[in-house]
mmCIF file of C-alpha atoms in Angstrom:
data_model
loop_
_atom_site.group_PDB
_atom_site.id
_atom_site.type_symbol
_atom_site.label_atom_id
_atom_site.label_comp_id
_atom_site.label_asym_id
_atom_site.label_seq_id
_atom_site.Cartn_x
_atom_site.Cartn_y
_atom_site.Cartn_z
ATOM 1 C CA UNK V 24 -13.785 -7.086 42.556
ATOM 2 C CA UNK V 25 -15.708 -9.597 40.489
ATOM 3 C CA UNK V 26 -14.307 -12.383 38.417
ATOM 4 C CA UNK V 27 -15.535 -12.644 34.872
ATOM 5 C CA UNK V 28 -16.775 -15.986 33.689
ATOM 6 C CA UNK V 29 -14.972 -17.922 30.956
ATOM 7 C CA UNK V 30 -17.196 -16.495 28.241
ATOM 8 C CA UNK V 31 -17.215 -12.920 29.563
ATOM 9 C CA UNK V 32 -13.551 -12.339 28.753
ATOM 10 C CA UNK V 33 -13.917 -13.458 25.138
ATOM 11 C CA UNK V 34 -15.123 -11.474 22.132
ATOM 12 C CA UNK V 35 -18.283 -12.628 20.401
ATOM 13 C CA UNK V 36 -17.731 -15.595 18.096
ATOM 14 C CA UNK V 37 -18.274 -14.538 14.510
ATOM 15 C CA UNK V 38 -18.376 -17.283 11.920
ATOM 16 C CA UNK V 39 -17.679 -16.552 8.252
ATOM 17 C CA UNK V 40 -20.683 -16.880 5.974
ATOM 18 C CA UNK V 41 -19.184 -19.909 4.240
ATOM 19 C CA UNK V 42 -18.674 -21.662 7.583
ATOM 20 C CA UNK V 43 -22.299 -20.973 8.530
ATOM 21 C CA UNK V 44 -23.467 -22.516 5.289
ATOM 22 C CA UNK V 45 -21.342 -25.621 5.754
ATOM 23 C CA UNK V 46 -22.558 -26.106 9.322
ATOM 24 C CA UNK V 47 -26.145 -25.597 8.203
ATOM 25 C CA UNK V 48 -25.744 -28.312 5.569
ATOM 26 C CA UNK V 49 -24.275 -30.636 8.212
ATOM 27 C CA UNK V 50 -27.273 -30.095 10.502
ATOM 28 C CA UNK V 51 -29.646 -30.810 7.609
ATOM 29 C CA UNK V 52 -27.806 -34.049 6.839
ATOM 30 C CA UNK V 53 -28.110 -35.049 10.486
ATOM 31 C CA UNK V 54 -31.868 -34.463 10.444
ATOM 32 C CA UNK V 55 -32.117 -36.410 7.192
ATOM 33 C CA UNK V 56 -30.271 -39.343 8.801
ATOM 34 C CA UNK V 57 -32.737 -39.451 11.710
ATOM 35 C CA UNK V 58 -35.702 -39.363 9.325
ATOM 36 C CA UNK V 59 -34.144 -42.117 7.205
ATOM 37 C CA UNK V 60 -33.628 -44.218 10.334
ATOM 38 C CA UNK V 61 -37.323 -43.951 11.175
ATOM 39 C CA UNK V 62 -38.387 -44.769 7.611
ATOM 40 C CA UNK V 63 -36.142 -47.800 7.021
ATOM 41 C CA UNK V 64 -37.794 -49.815 9.761
ATOM 42 C CA UNK V 65 -36.562 -51.887 12.734
ATOM 43 C CA UNK V 66 -33.876 -53.827 10.854
ATOM 44 C CA UNK V 67 -31.304 -51.013 10.546
ATOM 45 C CA UNK V 68 -30.193 -47.961 12.487
ATOM 46 C CA UNK V 69 -28.287 -44.775 11.785
ATOM 47 C CA UNK V 70 -28.236 -43.656 15.406
ATOM 48 C CA UNK V 71 -24.374 -43.488 15.675
ATOM 49 C CA UNK V 72 -24.382 -40.475 13.341
ATOM 50 C CA UNK V 73 -26.028 -38.481 16.139
ATOM 51 C CA UNK V 74 -22.537 -38.242 17.672
ATOM 52 C CA UNK V 75 -21.978 -35.456 15.157
ATOM 53 C CA UNK V 76 -24.547 -33.233 16.933
ATOM 54 C CA UNK V 77 -22.363 -32.145 19.893
ATOM 55 C CA UNK V 78 -19.415 -31.655 17.527
ATOM 56 C CA UNK V 79 -21.438 -29.275 15.379
ATOM 57 C CA UNK V 80 -22.697 -27.487 18.471
ATOM 58 C CA UNK V 81 -19.144 -27.041 19.730
ATOM 59 C CA UNK V 82 -18.166 -25.354 16.466
ATOM 60 C CA UNK V 83 -20.590 -22.448 16.969
ATOM 61 C CA UNK V 84 -19.952 -21.583 20.612
ATOM 62 C CA UNK V 85 -17.327 -20.943 23.254
ATOM 63 C CA UNK V 86 -19.500 -22.304 26.077
ATOM 64 C CA UNK V 87 -19.150 -25.954 27.104
ATOM 65 C CA UNK V 88 -22.836 -26.008 28.072
ATOM 66 C CA UNK V 89 -23.913 -25.912 24.418
ATOM 67 C CA UNK V 90 -22.252 -29.178 23.258
ATOM 68 C CA UNK V 91 -23.294 -30.822 26.552
ATOM 69 C CA UNK V 92 -26.914 -29.864 25.913
ATOM 70 C CA UNK V 93 -26.656 -31.010 22.287
ATOM 71 C CA UNK V 94 -25.165 -34.292 23.509
ATOM 72 C CA UNK V 95 -28.043 -34.782 25.940
ATOM 73 C CA UNK V 96 -30.572 -34.242 23.153
ATOM 74 C CA UNK V 97 -28.632 -36.619 20.880
ATOM 75 C CA UNK V 98 -28.530 -39.268 23.639
ATOM 76 C CA UNK V 99 -32.283 -38.996 24.098
ATOM 77 C CA UNK V 100 -32.729 -39.332 20.341
ATOM 78 C CA UNK V 101 -30.526 -42.473 20.307
ATOM 79 C CA UNK V 102 -32.663 -44.026 23.051
ATOM 80 C CA UNK V 103 -35.848 -43.304 21.103
ATOM 81 C CA UNK V 104 -34.382 -44.763 17.912
ATOM 82 C CA UNK V 105 -33.235 -47.870 19.805
ATOM 83 C CA UNK V 106 -36.775 -48.396 21.115
ATOM 84 C CA UNK V 107 -38.032 -48.356 17.526
ATOM 85 C CA UNK V 108 -35.276 -50.775 16.473
ATOM 86 C CA UNK V 109 -35.666 -53.377 19.201
ATOM 87 C CA UNK V 110 -34.663 -56.210 16.875
ATOM 88 C CA UNK V 111 -31.016 -55.139 16.688
ATOM 89 C CA UNK V 112 -28.349 -56.665 18.975
ATOM 90 C CA UNK V 113 -27.661 -54.961 22.302
ATOM 91 C CA UNK V 114 -24.048 -54.335 21.256
ATOM 92 C CA UNK V 115 -25.238 -52.052 18.434
ATOM 93 C CA UNK V 116 -27.326 -49.965 20.833
ATOM 94 C CA UNK V 117 -24.495 -49.734 23.356
ATOM 95 C CA UNK V 118 -22.025 -48.738 20.651
ATOM 96 C CA UNK V 119 -24.320 -45.901 19.527
ATOM 97 C CA UNK V 120 -24.763 -44.624 23.095
ATOM 98 C CA UNK V 121 -21.060 -44.804 23.892
ATOM 99 C CA UNK V 122 -20.179 -43.011 20.636
ATOM 100 C CA UNK V 123 -22.581 -40.148 21.353
ATOM 101 C CA UNK V 124 -21.438 -39.777 24.980
ATOM 102 C CA UNK V 125 -17.752 -39.855 24.032
ATOM 103 C CA UNK V 126 -18.289 -37.284 21.285
ATOM 104 C CA UNK V 127 -20.206 -35.065 23.725
ATOM 105 C CA UNK V 128 -17.460 -35.106 26.334
ATOM 106 C CA UNK V 129 -14.722 -34.587 23.736
ATOM 107 C CA UNK V 130 -16.598 -31.655 22.165
ATOM 108 C CA UNK V 131 -17.144 -30.002 25.544
ATOM 109 C CA UNK V 132 -13.472 -30.461 26.454
ATOM 110 C CA UNK V 133 -12.408 -29.026 23.109
ATOM 111 C CA UNK V 134 -14.617 -25.945 23.630
ATOM 112 C CA UNK V 135 -13.086 -25.398 27.084
ATOM 113 C CA UNK V 136 -9.571 -25.716 25.652
ATOM 114 C CA UNK V 137 -10.237 -23.367 22.729
ATOM 115 C CA UNK V 138 -11.896 -20.809 25.030
ATOM 116 C CA UNK V 139 -8.903 -20.901 27.386
ATOM 117 C CA UNK V 140 -6.478 -20.323 24.507
ATOM 118 C CA UNK V 141 -8.584 -17.500 23.095
ATOM 119 C CA UNK V 142 -8.733 -15.929 26.555
ATOM 120 C CA UNK V 143 -4.933 -16.035 26.769
ATOM 121 C CA UNK V 144 -4.677 -14.526 23.286
ATOM 122 C CA UNK V 145 -7.102 -11.767 24.270
ATOM 123 C CA UNK V 146 -4.973 -10.968 27.313
ATOM 124 C CA UNK V 147 -1.825 -10.896 25.173
ATOM 125 C CA UNK V 148 -3.524 -8.543 22.726
ATOM 126 C CA UNK V 149 -4.611 -6.301 25.589
ATOM 127 C CA UNK V 150 -1.039 -6.114 26.860
ATOM 128 C CA UNK V 151 0.206 -5.448 23.318
ATOM 129 C CA UNK V 152 -2.292 -2.615 22.903
ATOM 130 C CA UNK V 153 -1.170 -1.098 26.214
ATOM 131 C CA UNK V 154 2.457 -1.418 25.109
ATOM 132 C CA UNK V 155 1.628 0.246 21.809
ATOM 133 C CA UNK V 156 -0.075 3.154 23.562
ATOM 134 C CA UNK V 157 2.981 3.595 25.789
ATOM 135 C CA UNK V 158 5.460 3.210 22.931
ATOM 136 C CA UNK V 159 3.550 5.014 20.166
ATOM 137 C CA UNK V 160 1.621 7.793 21.823
ATOM 138 C CA UNK V 161 -1.206 9.361 19.797
ATOM 139 C CA UNK V 162 -0.131 12.869 18.769
ATOM 140 C CA UNK V 163 -2.395 15.897 19.293
ATOM 141 C CA UNK V 164 -4.708 16.623 16.364
ATOM 142 C CA UNK V 165 -3.684 20.277 16.322
ATOM 143 C CA UNK V 166 -0.239 21.598 17.205
ATOM 144 C CA UNK V 167 0.786 25.145 16.314
ATOM 145 C CA UNK V 168 0.140 25.677 12.596
ATOM 146 C CA UNK V 169 -0.252 21.934 11.999
ATOM 147 C CA UNK V 170 -3.109 19.514 11.835
ATOM 148 C CA UNK V 171 -1.657 16.087 12.608
ATOM 149 C CA UNK V 172 -2.880 12.562 11.907
ATOM 150 C CA UNK V 173 -1.140 9.217 12.217
ATOM 151 C CA UNK V 174 -2.061 5.673 11.287
ATOM 152 C CA UNK V 175 -0.233 2.464 12.162
ATOM 153 C CA UNK V 176 -0.953 -0.945 10.664
ATOM 154 C CA UNK V 177 0.893 -4.058 11.809
ATOM 155 C CA UNK V 178 1.338 -6.753 9.182
ATOM 156 C CA UNK V 179 0.146 -9.365 11.727
ATOM 157 C CA UNK V 180 -3.043 -8.223 13.420
ATOM 158 C CA UNK V 181 -2.140 -10.263 16.494
ATOM 159 C CA UNK V 182 1.110 -8.373 16.913
ATOM 160 C CA UNK V 183 -0.333 -4.844 17.205
ATOM 161 C CA UNK V 184 3.155 -3.355 17.345
ATOM 162 C CA UNK V 185 6.292 -3.731 15.271
ATOM 163 C CA UNK V 186 9.443 -1.903 14.257
ATOM 164 C CA UNK V 187 7.849 1.208 12.743
ATOM 165 C CA UNK V 188 7.813 4.236 15.021
ATOM 166 C CA UNK V 189 6.668 7.844 15.183
ATOM 167 C CA UNK V 190 6.628 10.735 17.619
ATOM 168 C CA UNK V 191 5.479 14.362 17.674
ATOM 169 C CA UNK V 192 6.980 16.558 20.401
ATOM 170 C CA UNK V 193 6.328 20.231 21.136
ATOM 171 C CA UNK V 194 9.645 21.639 22.382
ATOM 172 C CA UNK V 195 11.170 25.068 23.100
ATOM 173 C CA UNK V 196 13.079 24.672 19.802
ATOM 174 C CA UNK V 197 9.993 23.967 17.697
ATOM 175 C CA UNK V 198 7.670 21.112 16.882
ATOM 176 C CA UNK V 199 9.901 18.053 16.453
ATOM 177 C CA UNK V 200 8.555 15.126 14.441
ATOM 178 C CA UNK V 201 10.068 11.665 13.918
ATOM 179 C CA UNK V 202 9.011 8.802 11.666
ATOM 180 C CA UNK V 203 11.238 5.728 11.469
ATOM 181 C CA UNK V 204 11.503 2.093 10.522
ATOM 182 C CA UNK V 205 13.717 -0.355 12.411
ATOM 183 C CA UNK V 206 15.405 -3.171 10.520
ATOM 184 C CA UNK V 207 13.707 -6.533 11.016
ATOM 185 C CA UNK V 208 10.606 -7.601 12.902
ATOM 186 C CA UNK V 209 9.540 -9.032 16.231
ATOM 187 C CA UNK V 210 10.632 -8.184 19.753
ATOM 188 C CA UNK V 211 14.223 -7.191 18.822
ATOM 189 C CA UNK V 212 12.816 -4.545 16.452
ATOM 190 C CA UNK V 213 10.404 -3.329 19.135
ATOM 191 C CA UNK V 214 13.289 -3.039 21.631
ATOM 192 C CA UNK V 215 15.295 -0.960 19.159
ATOM 193 C CA UNK V 216 12.268 1.228 18.410
ATOM 194 C CA UNK V 217 11.852 1.821 22.142
ATOM 195 C CA UNK V 218 15.472 2.966 22.431
ATOM 196 C CA UNK V 219 15.140 5.314 19.445
ATOM 197 C CA UNK V 220 11.958 6.880 20.802
ATOM 198 C CA UNK V 221 13.440 7.311 24.267
ATOM 199 C CA UNK V 222 16.512 9.106 22.949
ATOM 200 C CA UNK V 223 14.462 11.244 20.563
ATOM 201 C CA UNK V 224 12.050 12.412 23.265
ATOM 202 C CA UNK V 225 14.982 13.598 25.364
ATOM 203 C CA UNK V 226 17.191 14.989 22.588
ATOM 204 C CA UNK V 227 14.331 16.792 20.848
ATOM 205 C CA UNK V 228 13.841 18.942 23.952
ATOM 206 C CA UNK V 229 17.503 19.584 24.761
ATOM 207 C CA UNK V 230 19.253 19.913 21.385
ATOM 208 C CA UNK V 231 18.656 23.196 19.516
ATOM 209 C CA UNK V 232 20.080 21.762 16.282
ATOM 210 C CA UNK V 233 18.074 19.064 14.487
ATOM 211 C CA UNK V 234 21.282 17.572 13.077
ATOM 212 C CA UNK V 235 22.500 17.014 16.620
ATOM 213 C CA UNK V 236 19.259 15.170 17.387
ATOM 214 C CA UNK V 237 19.963 12.834 14.458
ATOM 215 C CA UNK V 238 23.544 12.334 15.622
ATOM 216 C CA UNK V 239 22.318 11.460 19.115
ATOM 217 C CA UNK V 240 19.976 8.850 17.671
ATOM 218 C CA UNK V 241 22.760 7.376 15.531
ATOM 219 C CA UNK V 242 25.090 7.195 18.532
ATOM 220 C CA UNK V 243 22.418 5.442 20.585
ATOM 221 C CA UNK V 244 22.046 2.670 17.999
ATOM 222 C CA UNK V 245 25.710 2.314 17.084
ATOM 223 C CA UNK V 246 26.611 2.017 20.774
ATOM 224 C CA UNK V 247 24.353 -0.979 21.393
ATOM 225 C CA UNK V 248 26.300 -4.118 22.311
ATOM 226 C CA UNK V 249 23.378 -6.512 21.771
ATOM 227 C CA UNK V 250 20.593 -6.636 19.209
ATOM 228 C CA UNK V 251 22.590 -4.514 16.767
ATOM 229 C CA UNK V 252 20.108 -3.063 14.308
ATOM 230 C CA UNK V 253 19.835 0.057 12.201
ATOM 231 C CA UNK V 254 16.805 2.236 11.563
ATOM 232 C CA UNK V 255 15.817 4.605 8.807
ATOM 233 C CA UNK V 256 14.339 7.852 10.084
ATOM 234 C CA UNK V 257 12.975 11.193 8.962
ATOM 235 C CA UNK V 258 13.185 14.118 11.386
ATOM 236 C CA UNK V 259 11.276 17.361 10.921
ATOM 237 C CA UNK V 260 11.456 20.670 12.770
ATOM 238 C CA UNK V 261 8.485 23.059 12.371
ATOM 239 C CA UNK V 262 8.523 26.554 13.855
ATOM 240 C CA UNK V 263 5.293 27.209 15.828
ATOM 241 C CA UNK V 264 5.069 30.791 14.546
ATOM 242 C CA UNK V 265 5.629 29.823 10.917
ATOM 243 C CA UNK V 266 8.658 30.159 8.707
ATOM 244 C CA UNK V 267 10.889 27.567 7.035
ATOM 245 C CA UNK V 268 10.726 23.944 8.170
ATOM 246 C CA UNK V 269 13.962 21.995 8.518
ATOM 247 C CA UNK V 270 14.411 18.250 8.107
ATOM 248 C CA UNK V 271 17.043 15.529 8.284
ATOM 249 C CA UNK V 272 16.613 12.305 6.316
ATOM 250 C CA UNK V 273 18.518 9.300 7.651
ATOM 251 C CA UNK V 274 18.144 6.793 4.820
ATOM 252 C CA UNK V 275 14.338 6.989 4.921
ATOM 253 C CA UNK V 276 11.898 7.074 1.967
ATOM 254 C CA UNK V 277 11.364 10.659 0.848
ATOM 255 C CA UNK V 278 8.172 12.239 2.220
ATOM 256 C CA UNK V 279 5.583 13.486 -0.245
ATOM 257 C CA UNK V 280 4.468 17.121 -0.307
ATOM 258 C CA UNK V 281 1.107 17.866 -1.892
ATOM 259 C CA UNK V 282 0.672 21.498 -2.832
ATOM 260 C CA UNK V 283 -2.179 22.801 -4.997
ATOM 261 C CA UNK V 284 -2.952 19.271 -6.225
ATOM 262 C CA UNK V 285 0.641 18.530 -7.244
ATOM 263 C CA UNK V 286 2.760 15.959 -5.390
ATOM 264 C CA UNK V 287 6.542 16.193 -5.134
ATOM 265 C CA UNK V 288 9.180 14.331 -3.144
ATOM 266 C CA UNK V 289 10.914 16.151 -0.316
ATOM 267 C CA UNK V 290 14.455 15.115 -1.208
ATOM 268 C CA UNK V 291 17.350 15.798 1.202
ATOM 269 C CA UNK V 292 20.319 17.948 0.219
ATOM 270 C CA UNK V 293 22.577 15.027 1.113
ATOM 271 C CA UNK V 294 21.793 11.325 1.105
ATOM 272 C CA UNK V 295 22.846 9.957 4.492
ATOM 273 C CA UNK V 296 22.913 6.411 5.912
ATOM 274 C CA UNK V 297 20.348 5.059 8.385
ATOM 275 C CA UNK V 298 20.722 5.523 12.124
ATOM 276 C CA UNK V 299 23.391 3.217 13.548
ATOM 277 C CA UNK V 300 25.448 3.087 10.329
ATOM 278 C CA UNK V 301 26.919 6.580 10.145
ATOM 279 C CA UNK V 302 30.216 5.514 11.754
ATOM 280 C CA UNK V 303 30.537 2.417 9.565
ATOM 281 C CA UNK V 304 29.692 3.985 6.224
ATOM 282 C CA UNK V 305 31.040 7.453 6.875
ATOM 283 C CA UNK V 306 29.527 10.776 5.972
ATOM 284 C CA UNK V 307 27.439 13.083 8.072
ATOM 285 C CA UNK V 308 23.908 14.324 8.483
ATOM 286 C CA UNK V 309 22.854 17.578 6.892
ATOM 287 C CA UNK V 310 19.602 19.476 7.331
ATOM 288 C CA UNK V 311 17.419 20.525 4.418
ATOM 289 C CA UNK V 312 14.559 22.954 4.416
ATOM 290 C CA UNK V 313 11.427 24.114 2.639
ATOM 291 C CA UNK V 314 8.950 26.939 3.021
ATOM 292 C CA UNK V 315 5.515 25.509 3.904
ATOM 293 C CA UNK V 316 2.409 27.277 2.644
ATOM 294 C CA UNK V 317 -1.124 27.176 4.061
ATOM 295 C CA UNK V 318 -2.906 24.114 2.712
ATOM 296 C CA UNK V 319 0.287 22.088 2.188
ATOM 297 C CA UNK V 320 -0.022 18.406 3.055
ATOM 298 C CA UNK V 321 3.118 16.446 3.952
ATOM 299 C CA UNK V 322 2.895 12.641 4.080
ATOM 300 C CA UNK V 323 5.554 10.683 5.962
ATOM 301 C CA UNK V 324 5.482 6.914 5.460
ATOM 302 C CA UNK V 325 7.432 3.698 5.874
ATOM 303 C CA UNK V 326 8.208 1.092 3.230
ATOM 304 C CA UNK V 327 5.218 -1.004 4.274
ATOM 305 C CA UNK V 328 3.234 1.443 2.131
ATOM 306 C CA UNK V 329 5.674 2.367 -0.637
ATOM 307 C CA UNK V 330 6.766 -1.245 -1.239
ATOM 308 C CA UNK V 331 3.307 -2.814 -1.127
ATOM 309 C CA UNK V 332 2.857 -4.956 -4.251
ATOM 310 C CA UNK V 333 -0.131 -6.370 -6.076
ATOM 311 C CA UNK V 334 -0.432 -9.846 -7.564
ATOM 312 C CA UNK V 335 1.428 -8.663 -10.687
ATOM 313 C CA UNK V 336 4.373 -7.564 -8.473
ATOM 314 C CA UNK V 337 3.724 -3.862 -9.129
ATOM 315 C CA UNK V 338 4.460 -1.320 -6.402
ATOM 316 C CA UNK V 339 1.623 0.745 -5.003
ATOM 317 C CA UNK V 340 1.728 4.179 -6.776
ATOM 318 C CA UNK V 341 1.656 6.257 -3.606
ATOM 319 C CA UNK V 342 2.448 9.651 -5.153
ATOM 320 C CA UNK V 343 -0.062 9.164 -7.955
ATOM 321 C CA UNK V 344 -2.817 8.100 -5.586
ATOM 322 C CA UNK V 345 -2.074 10.913 -3.127
ATOM 323 C CA UNK V 346 -2.465 13.465 -5.921
ATOM 324 C CA UNK V 347 -5.834 11.974 -6.888
ATOM 325 C CA UNK V 348 -7.351 12.014 -3.397
ATOM 326 C CA UNK V 349 -9.727 14.855 -2.489
ATOM 327 C CA UNK V 350 -8.463 17.648 -0.266
ATOM 328 C CA UNK V 351 -9.981 16.371 2.974
ATOM 329 C CA UNK V 352 -8.599 16.203 6.513
ATOM 330 C CA UNK V 353 -5.236 14.499 7.163
ATOM 331 C CA UNK V 354 -6.877 11.563 8.937
ATOM 332 C CA UNK V 355 -9.288 10.973 6.043
ATOM 333 C CA UNK V 356 -6.390 10.998 3.591
ATOM 334 C CA UNK V 357 -4.487 8.395 5.594
ATOM 335 C CA UNK V 358 -7.564 6.190 5.969
ATOM 336 C CA UNK V 359 -8.111 6.312 2.210
ATOM 337 C CA UNK V 360 -4.466 5.468 1.490
ATOM 338 C CA UNK V 361 -4.435 2.479 3.864
ATOM 339 C CA UNK V 362 -7.694 1.187 2.387
ATOM 340 C CA UNK V 363 -6.261 1.471 -1.123
ATOM 341 C CA UNK V 364 -3.066 -0.322 -0.089
ATOM 342 C CA UNK V 365 -5.199 -3.162 1.283
ATOM 343 C CA UNK V 366 -7.101 -3.391 -2.011
ATOM 344 C CA UNK V 367 -3.838 -3.201 -3.949
ATOM 345 C CA UNK V 368 -2.199 -6.160 -2.187
ATOM 346 C CA UNK V 369 -5.479 -8.077 -1.893
ATOM 347 C CA UNK V 370 -5.554 -8.265 1.916
ATOM 348 C CA UNK V 371 -7.011 -6.262 4.792
ATOM 349 C CA UNK V 372 -3.884 -4.084 4.910
ATOM 350 C CA UNK V 373 -0.174 -3.882 4.106
ATOM 351 C CA UNK V 374 1.828 -7.112 4.095
ATOM 352 C CA UNK V 375 4.558 -5.360 6.117
ATOM 353 C CA UNK V 376 4.304 -3.055 9.117
ATOM 354 C CA UNK V 377 3.253 0.400 7.929
ATOM 355 C CA UNK V 378 3.207 3.809 9.569
ATOM 356 C CA UNK V 379 1.718 6.925 7.982
ATOM 357 C CA UNK V 380 1.902 10.445 9.403
ATOM 358 C CA UNK V 381 0.166 13.407 7.775
ATOM 359 C CA UNK V 382 0.813 17.091 8.475
ATOM 360 C CA UNK V 383 -1.294 19.877 7.046
ATOM 361 C CA UNK V 384 -0.411 23.532 7.457
ATOM 362 C CA UNK V 385 -3.443 25.639 8.319
ATOM 363 C CA UNK V 386 -4.088 29.314 7.708
#
């Protein structure tokens, strides 16, 4: 086993174009100061400004060797400038040398500190990605009559995972699909999502009735003694050999069905509360159904997409945009929707965690 060096474990440093321009201007000013020092003659010196050199070098690297080398060059330049300004007091020359050396050591130490923190962040991200793969398993691209695609976007890129959840399970009772959204954010939401997924993966295989699966999920959340949270969820049951599809909506946004270029909401026969609130609010879960046709596209989503707002506080028109997209593969449709949501809110993606799951019935 080999041990990676400090720089090997870090991604390449990529500076924004504006930062590159600012640093370039700073280097030009530094060169101009040295030239001005040589022109003004032996009575004055600008050599202390060379302390900026290792600082600028430290801003473009994650290796301590770079600011140390820049500091060595700056020290040599200070010595040369002091030889050309021999008429100045010794204290001025010493002050310039001490300033450059101190700036060099501080810049190198800062680079080491920043690299160590970035290495820790990289390790945390790696663990988060592994946790996401274990928690949110990628579904198969083809399952029975379905082509399946899923996309997940965390509001904070560093987080990788959040409270949105999905699962696709092939069971003896049919293809069982879950998309949900846990109340809140952070680790408590992730813990609740883990519980919901664990119960669903077991109940989906053992319960013939989809309503019973929903009731099992509700009981799992309502029976929690700590971290009491609810979750909206949409459950779907697709027969592998074709026929009607059944669904249960537990307080979740209505999925969108695109058929022959027209988009409609898949509304439940009975509006039911989210998982974990059935006993408090009352009522019961009831299954609805629809007859899928070849070419149908069903989009399941969380409110990170439907409630995305632009600068004028307008909601993203998901149904309208879905109808306007070309009839491409499910993954291409989801990629286009996420890109449009990012443009709509003016960021690289949704401002809240967002999960999208697309199902297309094939011939």
